[in-house]
mmCIF file of C-alpha atoms and ligand atoms in Angstrom:
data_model
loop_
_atom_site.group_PDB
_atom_site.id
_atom_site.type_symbol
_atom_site.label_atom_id
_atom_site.label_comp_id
_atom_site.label_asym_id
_atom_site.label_seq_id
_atom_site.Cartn_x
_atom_site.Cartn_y
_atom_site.Cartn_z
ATOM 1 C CA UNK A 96 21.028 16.866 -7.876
ATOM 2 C CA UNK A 97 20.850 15.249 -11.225
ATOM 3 C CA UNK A 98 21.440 11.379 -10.017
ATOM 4 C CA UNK A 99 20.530 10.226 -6.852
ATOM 5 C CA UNK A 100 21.758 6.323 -5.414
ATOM 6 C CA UNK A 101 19.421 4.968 -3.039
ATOM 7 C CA UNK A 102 19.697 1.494 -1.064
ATOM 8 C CA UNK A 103 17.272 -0.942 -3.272
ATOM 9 C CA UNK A 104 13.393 0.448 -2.067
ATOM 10 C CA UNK A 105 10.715 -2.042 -0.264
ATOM 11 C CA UNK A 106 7.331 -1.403 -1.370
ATOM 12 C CA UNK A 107 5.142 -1.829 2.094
ATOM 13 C CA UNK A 108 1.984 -2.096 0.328
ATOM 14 C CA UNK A 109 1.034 -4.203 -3.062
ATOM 15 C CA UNK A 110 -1.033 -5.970 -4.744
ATOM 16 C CA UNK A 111 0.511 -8.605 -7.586
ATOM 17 C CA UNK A 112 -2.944 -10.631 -7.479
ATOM 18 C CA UNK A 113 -2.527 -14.506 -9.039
ATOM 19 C CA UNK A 114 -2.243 -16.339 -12.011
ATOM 20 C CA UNK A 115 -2.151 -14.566 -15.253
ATOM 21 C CA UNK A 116 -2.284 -11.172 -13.467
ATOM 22 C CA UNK A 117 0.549 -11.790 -11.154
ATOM 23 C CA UNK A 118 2.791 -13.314 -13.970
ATOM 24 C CA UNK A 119 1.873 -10.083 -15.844
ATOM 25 C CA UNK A 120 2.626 -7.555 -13.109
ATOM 26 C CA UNK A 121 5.499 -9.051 -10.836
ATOM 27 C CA UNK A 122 8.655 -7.874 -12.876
ATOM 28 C CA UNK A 123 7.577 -4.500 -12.654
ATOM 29 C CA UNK A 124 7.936 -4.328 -8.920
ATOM 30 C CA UNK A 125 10.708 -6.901 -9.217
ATOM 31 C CA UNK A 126 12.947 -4.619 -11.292
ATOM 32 C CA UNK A 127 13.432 -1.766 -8.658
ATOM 33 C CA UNK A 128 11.956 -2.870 -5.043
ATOM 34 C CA UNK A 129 13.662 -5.326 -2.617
ATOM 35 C CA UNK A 130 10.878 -6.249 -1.330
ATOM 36 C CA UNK A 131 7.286 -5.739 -1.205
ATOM 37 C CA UNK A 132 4.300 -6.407 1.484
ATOM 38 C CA UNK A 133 1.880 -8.585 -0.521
ATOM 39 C CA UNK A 134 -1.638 -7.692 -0.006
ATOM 40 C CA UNK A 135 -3.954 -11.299 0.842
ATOM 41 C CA UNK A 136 -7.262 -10.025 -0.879
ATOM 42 C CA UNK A 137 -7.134 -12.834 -3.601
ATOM 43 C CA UNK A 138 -10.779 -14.347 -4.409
ATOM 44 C CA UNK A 139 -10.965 -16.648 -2.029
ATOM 45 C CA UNK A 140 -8.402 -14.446 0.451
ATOM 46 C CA UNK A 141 -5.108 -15.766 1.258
ATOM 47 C CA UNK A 142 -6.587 -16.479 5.613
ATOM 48 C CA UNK A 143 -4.231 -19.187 6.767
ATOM 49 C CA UNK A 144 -0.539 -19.410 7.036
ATOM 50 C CA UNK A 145 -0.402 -22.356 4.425
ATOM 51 C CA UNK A 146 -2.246 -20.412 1.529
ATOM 52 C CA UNK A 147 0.062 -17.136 2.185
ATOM 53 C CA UNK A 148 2.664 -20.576 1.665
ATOM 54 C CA UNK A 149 1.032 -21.341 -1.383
ATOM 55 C CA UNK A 150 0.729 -18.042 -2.864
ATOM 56 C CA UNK A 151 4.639 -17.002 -1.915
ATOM 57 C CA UNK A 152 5.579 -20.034 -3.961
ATOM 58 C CA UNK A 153 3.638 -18.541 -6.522
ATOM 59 C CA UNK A 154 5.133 -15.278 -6.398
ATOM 60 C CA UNK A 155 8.544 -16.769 -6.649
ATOM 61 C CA UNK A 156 7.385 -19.183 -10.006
ATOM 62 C CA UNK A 157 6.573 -16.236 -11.752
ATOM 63 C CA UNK A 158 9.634 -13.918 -11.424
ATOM 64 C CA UNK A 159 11.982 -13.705 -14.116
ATOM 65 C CA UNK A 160 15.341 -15.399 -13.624
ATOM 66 C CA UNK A 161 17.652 -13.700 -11.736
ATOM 67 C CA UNK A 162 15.600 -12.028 -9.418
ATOM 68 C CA UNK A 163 16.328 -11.674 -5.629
ATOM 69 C CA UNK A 164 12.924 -9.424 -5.284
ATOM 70 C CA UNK A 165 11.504 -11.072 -2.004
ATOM 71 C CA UNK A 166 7.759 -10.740 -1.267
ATOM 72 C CA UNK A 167 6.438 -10.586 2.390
ATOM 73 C CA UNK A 168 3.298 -12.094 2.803
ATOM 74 C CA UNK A 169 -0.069 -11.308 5.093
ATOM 75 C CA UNK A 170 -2.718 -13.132 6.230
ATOM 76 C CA UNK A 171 -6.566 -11.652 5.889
ATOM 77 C CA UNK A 172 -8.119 -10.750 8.880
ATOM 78 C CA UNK A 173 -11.692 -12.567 9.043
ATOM 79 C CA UNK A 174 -14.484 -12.960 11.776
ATOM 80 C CA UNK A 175 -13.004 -16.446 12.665
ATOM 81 C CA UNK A 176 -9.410 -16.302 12.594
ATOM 82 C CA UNK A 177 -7.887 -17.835 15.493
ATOM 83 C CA UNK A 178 -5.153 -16.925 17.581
ATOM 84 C CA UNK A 179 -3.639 -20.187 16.708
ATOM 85 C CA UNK A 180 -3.325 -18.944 12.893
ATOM 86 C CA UNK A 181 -0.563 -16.099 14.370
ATOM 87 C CA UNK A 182 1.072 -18.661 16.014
ATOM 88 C CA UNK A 183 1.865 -20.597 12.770
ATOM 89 C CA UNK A 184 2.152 -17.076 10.367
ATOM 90 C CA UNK A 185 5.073 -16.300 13.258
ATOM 91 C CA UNK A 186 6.372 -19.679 13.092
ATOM 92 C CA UNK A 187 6.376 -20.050 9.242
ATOM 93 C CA UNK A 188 8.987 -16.672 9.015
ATOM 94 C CA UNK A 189 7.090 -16.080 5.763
ATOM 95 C CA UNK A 190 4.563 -14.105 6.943
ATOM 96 C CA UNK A 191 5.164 -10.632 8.264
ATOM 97 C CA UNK A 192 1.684 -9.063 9.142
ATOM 98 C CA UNK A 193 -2.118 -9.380 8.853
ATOM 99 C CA UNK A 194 -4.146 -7.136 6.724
ATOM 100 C CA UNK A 195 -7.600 -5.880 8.656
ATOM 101 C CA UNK A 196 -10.479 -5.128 5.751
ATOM 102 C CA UNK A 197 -13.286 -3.412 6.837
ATOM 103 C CA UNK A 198 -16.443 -5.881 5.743
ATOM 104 C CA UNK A 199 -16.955 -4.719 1.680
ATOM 105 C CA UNK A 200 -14.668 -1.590 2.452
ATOM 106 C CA UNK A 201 -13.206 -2.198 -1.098
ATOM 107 C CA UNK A 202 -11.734 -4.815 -3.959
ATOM 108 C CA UNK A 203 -12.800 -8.540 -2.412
ATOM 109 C CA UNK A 204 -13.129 -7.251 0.624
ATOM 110 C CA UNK A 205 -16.580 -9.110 1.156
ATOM 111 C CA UNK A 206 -15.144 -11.706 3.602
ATOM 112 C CA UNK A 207 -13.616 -8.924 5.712
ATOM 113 C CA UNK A 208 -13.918 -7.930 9.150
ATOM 114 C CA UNK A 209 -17.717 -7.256 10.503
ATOM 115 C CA UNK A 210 -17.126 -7.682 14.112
ATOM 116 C CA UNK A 211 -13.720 -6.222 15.199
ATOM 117 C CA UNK A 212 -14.434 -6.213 18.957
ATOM 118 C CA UNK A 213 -14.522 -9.816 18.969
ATOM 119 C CA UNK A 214 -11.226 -10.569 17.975
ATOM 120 C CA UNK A 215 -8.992 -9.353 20.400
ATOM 121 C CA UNK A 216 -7.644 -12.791 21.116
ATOM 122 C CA UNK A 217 -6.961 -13.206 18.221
ATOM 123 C CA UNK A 218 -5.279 -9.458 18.087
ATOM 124 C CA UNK A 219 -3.884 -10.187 21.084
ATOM 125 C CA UNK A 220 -1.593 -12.744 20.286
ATOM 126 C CA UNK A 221 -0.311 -10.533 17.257
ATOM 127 C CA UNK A 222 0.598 -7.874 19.866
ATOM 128 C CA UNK A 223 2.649 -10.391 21.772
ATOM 129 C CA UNK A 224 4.151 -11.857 18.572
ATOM 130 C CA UNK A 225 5.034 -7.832 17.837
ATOM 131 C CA UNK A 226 3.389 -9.124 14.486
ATOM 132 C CA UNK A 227 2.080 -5.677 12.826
ATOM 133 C CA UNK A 228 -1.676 -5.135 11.663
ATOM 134 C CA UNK A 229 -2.294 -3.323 8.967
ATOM 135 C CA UNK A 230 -5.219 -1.844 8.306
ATOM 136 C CA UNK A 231 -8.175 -0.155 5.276
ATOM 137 C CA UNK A 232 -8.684 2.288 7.351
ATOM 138 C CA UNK A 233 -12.266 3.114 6.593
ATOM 139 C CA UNK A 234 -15.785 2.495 7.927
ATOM 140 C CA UNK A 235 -18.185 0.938 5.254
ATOM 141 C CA UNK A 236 -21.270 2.314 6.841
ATOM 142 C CA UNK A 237 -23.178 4.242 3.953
ATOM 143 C CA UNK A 238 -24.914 7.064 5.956
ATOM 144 C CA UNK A 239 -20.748 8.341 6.182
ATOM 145 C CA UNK A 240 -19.923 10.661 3.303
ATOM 146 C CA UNK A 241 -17.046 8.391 1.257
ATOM 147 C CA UNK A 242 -14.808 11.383 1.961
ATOM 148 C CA UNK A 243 -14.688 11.055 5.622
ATOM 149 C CA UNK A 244 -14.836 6.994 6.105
ATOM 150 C CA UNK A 245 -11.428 7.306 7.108
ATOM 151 C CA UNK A 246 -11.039 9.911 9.585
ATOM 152 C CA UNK A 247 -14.450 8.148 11.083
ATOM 153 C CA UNK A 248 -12.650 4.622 11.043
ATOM 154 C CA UNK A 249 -9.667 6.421 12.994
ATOM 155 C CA UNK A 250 -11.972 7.550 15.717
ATOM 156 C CA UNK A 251 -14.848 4.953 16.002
ATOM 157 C CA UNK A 252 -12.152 1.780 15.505
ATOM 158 C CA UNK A 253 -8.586 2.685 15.745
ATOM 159 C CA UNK A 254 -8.236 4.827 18.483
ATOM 160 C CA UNK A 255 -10.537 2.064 20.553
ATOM 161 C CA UNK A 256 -7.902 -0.791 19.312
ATOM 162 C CA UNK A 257 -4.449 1.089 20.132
ATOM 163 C CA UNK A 258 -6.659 1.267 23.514
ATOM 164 C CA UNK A 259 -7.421 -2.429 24.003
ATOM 165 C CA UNK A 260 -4.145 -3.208 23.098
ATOM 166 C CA UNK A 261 -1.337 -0.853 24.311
ATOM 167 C CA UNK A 262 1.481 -2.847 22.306
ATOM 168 C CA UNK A 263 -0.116 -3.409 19.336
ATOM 169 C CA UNK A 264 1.458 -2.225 16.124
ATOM 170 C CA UNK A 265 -0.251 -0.799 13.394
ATOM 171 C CA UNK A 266 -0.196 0.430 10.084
ATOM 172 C CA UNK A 267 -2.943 3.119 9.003
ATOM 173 C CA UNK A 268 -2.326 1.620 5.159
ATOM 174 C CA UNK A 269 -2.161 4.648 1.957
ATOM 175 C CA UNK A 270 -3.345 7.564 4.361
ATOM 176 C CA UNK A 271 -4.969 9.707 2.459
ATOM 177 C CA UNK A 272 -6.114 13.058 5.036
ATOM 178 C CA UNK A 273 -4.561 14.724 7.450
ATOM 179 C CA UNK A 274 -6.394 13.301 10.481
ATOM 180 C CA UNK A 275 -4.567 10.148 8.911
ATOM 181 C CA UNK A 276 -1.374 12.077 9.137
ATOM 182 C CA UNK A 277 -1.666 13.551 13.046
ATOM 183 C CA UNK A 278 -3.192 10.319 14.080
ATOM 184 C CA UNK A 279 -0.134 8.339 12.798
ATOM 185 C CA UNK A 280 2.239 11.490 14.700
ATOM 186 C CA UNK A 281 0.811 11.096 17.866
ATOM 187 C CA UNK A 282 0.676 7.517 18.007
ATOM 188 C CA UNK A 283 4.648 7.120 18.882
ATOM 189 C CA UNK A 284 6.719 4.324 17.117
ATOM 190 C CA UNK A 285 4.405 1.856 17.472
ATOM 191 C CA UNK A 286 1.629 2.825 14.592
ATOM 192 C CA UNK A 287 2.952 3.951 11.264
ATOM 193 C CA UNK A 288 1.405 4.974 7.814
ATOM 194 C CA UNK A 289 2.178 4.071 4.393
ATOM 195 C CA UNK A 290 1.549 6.639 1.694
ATOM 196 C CA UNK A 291 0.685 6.460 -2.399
ATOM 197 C CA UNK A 292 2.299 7.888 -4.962
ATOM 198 C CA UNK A 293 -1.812 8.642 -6.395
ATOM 199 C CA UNK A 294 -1.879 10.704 -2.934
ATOM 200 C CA UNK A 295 0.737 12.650 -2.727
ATOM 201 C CA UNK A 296 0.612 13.858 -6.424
ATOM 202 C CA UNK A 297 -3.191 14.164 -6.853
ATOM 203 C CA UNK A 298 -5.866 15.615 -5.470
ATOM 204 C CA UNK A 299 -9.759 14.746 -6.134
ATOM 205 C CA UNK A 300 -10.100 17.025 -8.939
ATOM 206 C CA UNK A 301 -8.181 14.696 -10.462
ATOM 207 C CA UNK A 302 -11.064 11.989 -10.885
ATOM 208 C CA UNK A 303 -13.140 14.473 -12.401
ATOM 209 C CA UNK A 304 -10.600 16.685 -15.052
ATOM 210 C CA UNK A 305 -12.570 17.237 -17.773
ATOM 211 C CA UNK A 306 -14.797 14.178 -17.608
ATOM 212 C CA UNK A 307 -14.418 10.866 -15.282
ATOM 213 C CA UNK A 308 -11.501 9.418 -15.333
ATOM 214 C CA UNK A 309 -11.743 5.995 -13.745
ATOM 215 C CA UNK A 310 -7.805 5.852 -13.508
ATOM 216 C CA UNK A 311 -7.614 7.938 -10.817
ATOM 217 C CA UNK A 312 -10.193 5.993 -8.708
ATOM 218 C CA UNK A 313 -8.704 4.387 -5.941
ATOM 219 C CA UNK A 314 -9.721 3.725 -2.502
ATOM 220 C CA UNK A 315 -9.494 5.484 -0.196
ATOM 221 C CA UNK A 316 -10.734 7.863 -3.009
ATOM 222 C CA UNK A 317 -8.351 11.315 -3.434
ATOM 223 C CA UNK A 318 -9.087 13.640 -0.974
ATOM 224 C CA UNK A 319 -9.201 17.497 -1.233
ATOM 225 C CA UNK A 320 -5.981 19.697 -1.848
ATOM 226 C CA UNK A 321 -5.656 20.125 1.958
ATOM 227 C CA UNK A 322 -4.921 16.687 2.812
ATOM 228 C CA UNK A 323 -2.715 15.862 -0.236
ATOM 229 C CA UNK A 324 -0.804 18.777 1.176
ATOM 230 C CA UNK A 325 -0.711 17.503 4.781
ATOM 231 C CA UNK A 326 0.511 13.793 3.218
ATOM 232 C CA UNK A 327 3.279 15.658 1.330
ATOM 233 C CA UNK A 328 4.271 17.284 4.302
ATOM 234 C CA UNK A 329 4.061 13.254 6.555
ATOM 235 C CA UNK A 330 5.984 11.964 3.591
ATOM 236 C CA UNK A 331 9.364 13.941 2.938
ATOM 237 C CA UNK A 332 9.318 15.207 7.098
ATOM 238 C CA UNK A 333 12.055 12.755 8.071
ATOM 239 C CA UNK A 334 9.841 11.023 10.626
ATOM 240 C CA UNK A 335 10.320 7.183 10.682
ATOM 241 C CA UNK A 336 6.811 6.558 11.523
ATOM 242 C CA UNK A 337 5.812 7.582 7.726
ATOM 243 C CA UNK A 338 6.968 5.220 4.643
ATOM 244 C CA UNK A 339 6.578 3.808 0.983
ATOM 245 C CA UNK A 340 3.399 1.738 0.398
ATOM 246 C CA UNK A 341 2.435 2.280 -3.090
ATOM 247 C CA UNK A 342 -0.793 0.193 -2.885
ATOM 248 C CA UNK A 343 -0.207 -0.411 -6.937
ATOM 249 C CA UNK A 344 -3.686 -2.086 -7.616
ATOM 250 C CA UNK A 345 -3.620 -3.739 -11.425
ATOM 251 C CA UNK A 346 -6.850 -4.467 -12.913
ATOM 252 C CA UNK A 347 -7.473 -5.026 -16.377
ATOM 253 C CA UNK A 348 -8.656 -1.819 -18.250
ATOM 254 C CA UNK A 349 -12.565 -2.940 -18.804
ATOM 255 C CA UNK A 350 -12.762 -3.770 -15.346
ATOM 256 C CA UNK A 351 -11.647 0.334 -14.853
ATOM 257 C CA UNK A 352 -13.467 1.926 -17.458
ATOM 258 C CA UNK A 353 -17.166 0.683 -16.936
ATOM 259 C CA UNK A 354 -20.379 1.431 -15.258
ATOM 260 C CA UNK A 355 -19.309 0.092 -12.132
ATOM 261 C CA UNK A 356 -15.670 0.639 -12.344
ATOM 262 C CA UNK A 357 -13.058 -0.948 -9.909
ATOM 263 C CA UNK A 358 -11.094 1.028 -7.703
ATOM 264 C CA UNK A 359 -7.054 0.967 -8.089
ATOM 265 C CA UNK A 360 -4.083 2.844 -9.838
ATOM 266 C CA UNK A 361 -1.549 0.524 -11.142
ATOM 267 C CA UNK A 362 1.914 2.577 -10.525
ATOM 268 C CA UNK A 363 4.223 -0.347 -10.423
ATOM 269 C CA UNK A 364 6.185 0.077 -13.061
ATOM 270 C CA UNK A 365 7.118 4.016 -12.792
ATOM 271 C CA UNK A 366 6.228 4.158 -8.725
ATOM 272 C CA UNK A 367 10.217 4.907 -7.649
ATOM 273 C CA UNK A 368 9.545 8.039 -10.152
ATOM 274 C CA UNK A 369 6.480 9.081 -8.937
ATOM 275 C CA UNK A 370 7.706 9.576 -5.514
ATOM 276 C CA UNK A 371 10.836 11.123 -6.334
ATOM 277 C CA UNK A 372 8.960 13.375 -8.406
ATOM 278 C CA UNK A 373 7.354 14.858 -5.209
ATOM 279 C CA UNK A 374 10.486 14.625 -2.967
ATOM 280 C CA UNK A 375 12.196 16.457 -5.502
ATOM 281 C CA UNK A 376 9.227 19.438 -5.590
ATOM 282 C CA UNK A 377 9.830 19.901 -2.033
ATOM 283 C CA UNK A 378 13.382 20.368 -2.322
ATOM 284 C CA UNK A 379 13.660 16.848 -0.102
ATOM 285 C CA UNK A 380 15.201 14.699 -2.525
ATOM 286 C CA UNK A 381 17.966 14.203 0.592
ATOM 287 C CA UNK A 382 15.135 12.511 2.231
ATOM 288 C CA UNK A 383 14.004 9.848 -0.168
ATOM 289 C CA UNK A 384 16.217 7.058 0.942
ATOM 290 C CA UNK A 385 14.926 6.850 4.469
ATOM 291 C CA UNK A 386 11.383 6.882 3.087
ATOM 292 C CA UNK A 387 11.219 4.526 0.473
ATOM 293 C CA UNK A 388 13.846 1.936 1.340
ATOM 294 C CA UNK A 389 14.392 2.715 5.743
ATOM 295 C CA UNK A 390 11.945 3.172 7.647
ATOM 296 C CA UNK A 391 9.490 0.870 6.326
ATOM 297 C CA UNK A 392 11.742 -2.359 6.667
ATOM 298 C CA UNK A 393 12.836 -0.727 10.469
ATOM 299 C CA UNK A 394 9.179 -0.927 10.959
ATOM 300 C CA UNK A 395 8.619 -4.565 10.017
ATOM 301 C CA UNK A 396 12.117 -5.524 12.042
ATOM 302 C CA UNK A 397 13.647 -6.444 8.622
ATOM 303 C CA UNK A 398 17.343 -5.586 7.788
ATOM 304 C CA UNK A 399 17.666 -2.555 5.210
ATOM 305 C CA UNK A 400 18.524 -3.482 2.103
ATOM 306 C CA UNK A 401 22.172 -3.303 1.137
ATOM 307 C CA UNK A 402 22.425 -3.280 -2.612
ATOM 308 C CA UNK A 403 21.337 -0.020 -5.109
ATOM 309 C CA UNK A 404 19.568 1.633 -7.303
ATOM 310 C CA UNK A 405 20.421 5.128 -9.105
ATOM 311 C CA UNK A 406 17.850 7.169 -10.398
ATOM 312 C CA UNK A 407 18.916 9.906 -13.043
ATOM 313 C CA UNK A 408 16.871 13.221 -13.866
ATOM 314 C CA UNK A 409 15.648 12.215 -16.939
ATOM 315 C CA UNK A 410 11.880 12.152 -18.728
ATOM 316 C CA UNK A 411 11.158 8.400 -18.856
ATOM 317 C CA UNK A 412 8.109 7.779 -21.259
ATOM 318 C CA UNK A 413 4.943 6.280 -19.286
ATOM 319 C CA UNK A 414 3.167 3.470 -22.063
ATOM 320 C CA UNK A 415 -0.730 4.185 -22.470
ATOM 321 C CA UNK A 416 -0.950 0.299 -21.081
ATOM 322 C CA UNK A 417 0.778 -2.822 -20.601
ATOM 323 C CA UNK A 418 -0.127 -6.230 -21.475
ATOM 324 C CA UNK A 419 -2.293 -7.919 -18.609
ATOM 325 C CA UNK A 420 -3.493 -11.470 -18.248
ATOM 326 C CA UNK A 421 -4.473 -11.542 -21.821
ATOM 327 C CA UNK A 422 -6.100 -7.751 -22.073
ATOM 328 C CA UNK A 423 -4.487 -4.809 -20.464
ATOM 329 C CA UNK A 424 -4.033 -2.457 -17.462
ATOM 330 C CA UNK A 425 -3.448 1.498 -17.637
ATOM 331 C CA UNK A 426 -1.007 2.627 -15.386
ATOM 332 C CA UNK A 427 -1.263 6.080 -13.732
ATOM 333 C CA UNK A 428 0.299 9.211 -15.982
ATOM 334 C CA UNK A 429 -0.365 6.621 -19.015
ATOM 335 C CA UNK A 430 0.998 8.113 -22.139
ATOM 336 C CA UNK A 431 2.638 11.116 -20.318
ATOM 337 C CA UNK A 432 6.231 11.101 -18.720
ATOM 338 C CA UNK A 433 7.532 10.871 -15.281
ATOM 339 C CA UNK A 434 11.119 13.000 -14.567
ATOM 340 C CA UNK A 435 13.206 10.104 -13.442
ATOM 341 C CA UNK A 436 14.585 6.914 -14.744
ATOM 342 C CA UNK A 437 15.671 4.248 -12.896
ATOM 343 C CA UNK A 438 18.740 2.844 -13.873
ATOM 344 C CA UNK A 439 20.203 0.177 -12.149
ATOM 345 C CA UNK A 440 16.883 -1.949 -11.601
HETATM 346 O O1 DOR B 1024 -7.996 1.153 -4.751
HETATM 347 C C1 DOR B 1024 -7.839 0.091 -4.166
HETATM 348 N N1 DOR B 1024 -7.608 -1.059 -4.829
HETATM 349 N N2 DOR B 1024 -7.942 0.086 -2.836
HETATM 350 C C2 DOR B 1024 -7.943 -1.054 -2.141
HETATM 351 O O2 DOR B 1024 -8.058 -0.996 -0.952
HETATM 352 C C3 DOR B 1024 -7.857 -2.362 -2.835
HETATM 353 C C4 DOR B 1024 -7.236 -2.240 -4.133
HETATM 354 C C5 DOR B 1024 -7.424 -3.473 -4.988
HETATM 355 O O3 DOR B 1024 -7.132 -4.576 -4.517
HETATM 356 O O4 DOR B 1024 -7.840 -3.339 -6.147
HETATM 357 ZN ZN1 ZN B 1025 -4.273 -1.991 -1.109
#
């Protein structure tokens, strides 16, 4: 299969930030997905239905002309959200899910969740409103080795929650291990997973080849080979409870490469590649379609998209960086190639 035509793809997991970073960043997204799940972990966080208002407005300002690319919006889960706030995200039809961060879990994440138990009204009402809660699926307690915050978070906090609230839906966001991966299976249609394109092709070795390389840090971090294997496996199986999040994460390339570095890949521009790259590996190219542009909007209750986009087998060059808010950000496989081009889109 040399060309493959897929309905237009939804990304279920992004990050376009604001301002000079989101005007950089948008079009790349805009150009092949449909749609995209907007992550609310702005500085302050997008928390009530007016700001995820706001910021949608803002989206929409900075796309080129022309574009029909259509960004879903969340609100950010904190200590003192009300039940009332679902009530209006429902209402406003602009908002399609909460996002649940873990108290300093990762990237302005500080005004996250410390005290989960305590919001079940609040979860509650989401669970009536069938309004999906997605989550950073990883404890932030420091005595946990950073390799197994997530299976821990599964067992100590999401196992407990599916509990409390038997309708609930929820999204374990860019699984990266394979307790992710069963968890998600045995959790029937109501919990799904969203997976990377940094976690399906890469495994930890990758932060460390040859020297650091801050461009593959992301969080969760990469796991070991096992798990990337057990995500390939969730991703091009056919199930509908497993779908296209890419969690593209831009920051600007000082913020990466520095004695603290932030975590994030930015795979935006190239992302549709990346994944087809792996599909096509596993001989599951067939399968693509239902993963990146199906099962995610099915999920969310959304209509599949009905326009296109072809890709053709074809090395498309990766730049070392792109401009970004006045410096620039490195997107993953900079300078190398990825085997697909997109070309309608
Ligand atoms: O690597 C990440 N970057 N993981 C996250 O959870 C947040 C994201 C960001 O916003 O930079
Ligand atoms: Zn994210």
């Amino acid at each position: 299969m040399d060309s493959l035509t897929i309905p237009r793809p939804d990304d279920m997991h992004l990050h376009l930030r604001d301002g000079a970073a989101l005007a950089s960043v948008v079009a790349h997204t805009a150009a092949t997905f449909a749609r995209a799940v907007v992550m609310p972990n702005l500085k302050p966080p997008v928390t009530t239905t007016a700001q995820a208002v706001a910021y949608r407005d803002r989206i929409l300002a900075a796309l080129p002309a022309g574009t029909r690319f259509q960004p879903l919006m969340t609100l950010y889960l904190t200590d003192t959200t009300p039940p009332d706030e679902i009530a209006r995200a429902v209402d406003s039809g602009v908002v399609h899910a909460v996002k649940l961060y873990p108290a300093g879990a990762t990237t302005h994440a500080d005004a996250g969740v410390q005290h989960l138990d305590a919001l079940d009204a609040t979860i509650d009402a989401m669970a009536r409103a069938g309004m999906p809660l997605l989550v950073h699926g990883e404890v932030t307690d420091g005595e946990v080795d950073i390799f197994d915050r997530e299976a821990v978070f599964l067992e100590r906090f999401a196992a407990p929650l599916l509990a409390r609230h038997p309708s609930l839906k929820l999204v374990i966001e860019h699984m990266t291990t394979a307790q992710a991966v069963a968890f998600v299976r045995a959790g029937g249609p109501r919990v799904a997973g969203t997976i990377t394109p940094q976690h399906l092709l890469l495994n930890r070795n990758a932060i460390f080849a040859g020297g650091l390389r801050p461009h593959h840090y992301c969080l969760p971090v990469l796991k070991r080979e096992t798990h990337r294997q057990a995500l390939v496996g969730a991703a091009v199986s056919g199930e509908p409870c497993f779908f296209l999040g890419t969690d593209s994460a831009p920051h600007a390339r000082d913020a990466k490469e520095a004695a603290c570095g932030c975590a994030g890949c930015y795979t935006a521009p190239h992302a549709l590649a990346l994944y087809a790259e792996v599909f096509d590996q596993q001989g599951a190219l067939d399968r693509l379609a239902d993963f990146a542009s199906g099962f995610g909007a099915d999920f969310y209750g959304l209509p599949r998209a009905t326009d296109a986009v072809t890709l053709v087998r074809e090395p498309a060059p990766v730049p070392e960086a792109f401009p970004f808010a006045g410096g620039e950000v490195v997107p993953l496989r900079a300078g190398g190639t990825v085997g697909w081009r997109v070309v309608d889109g």
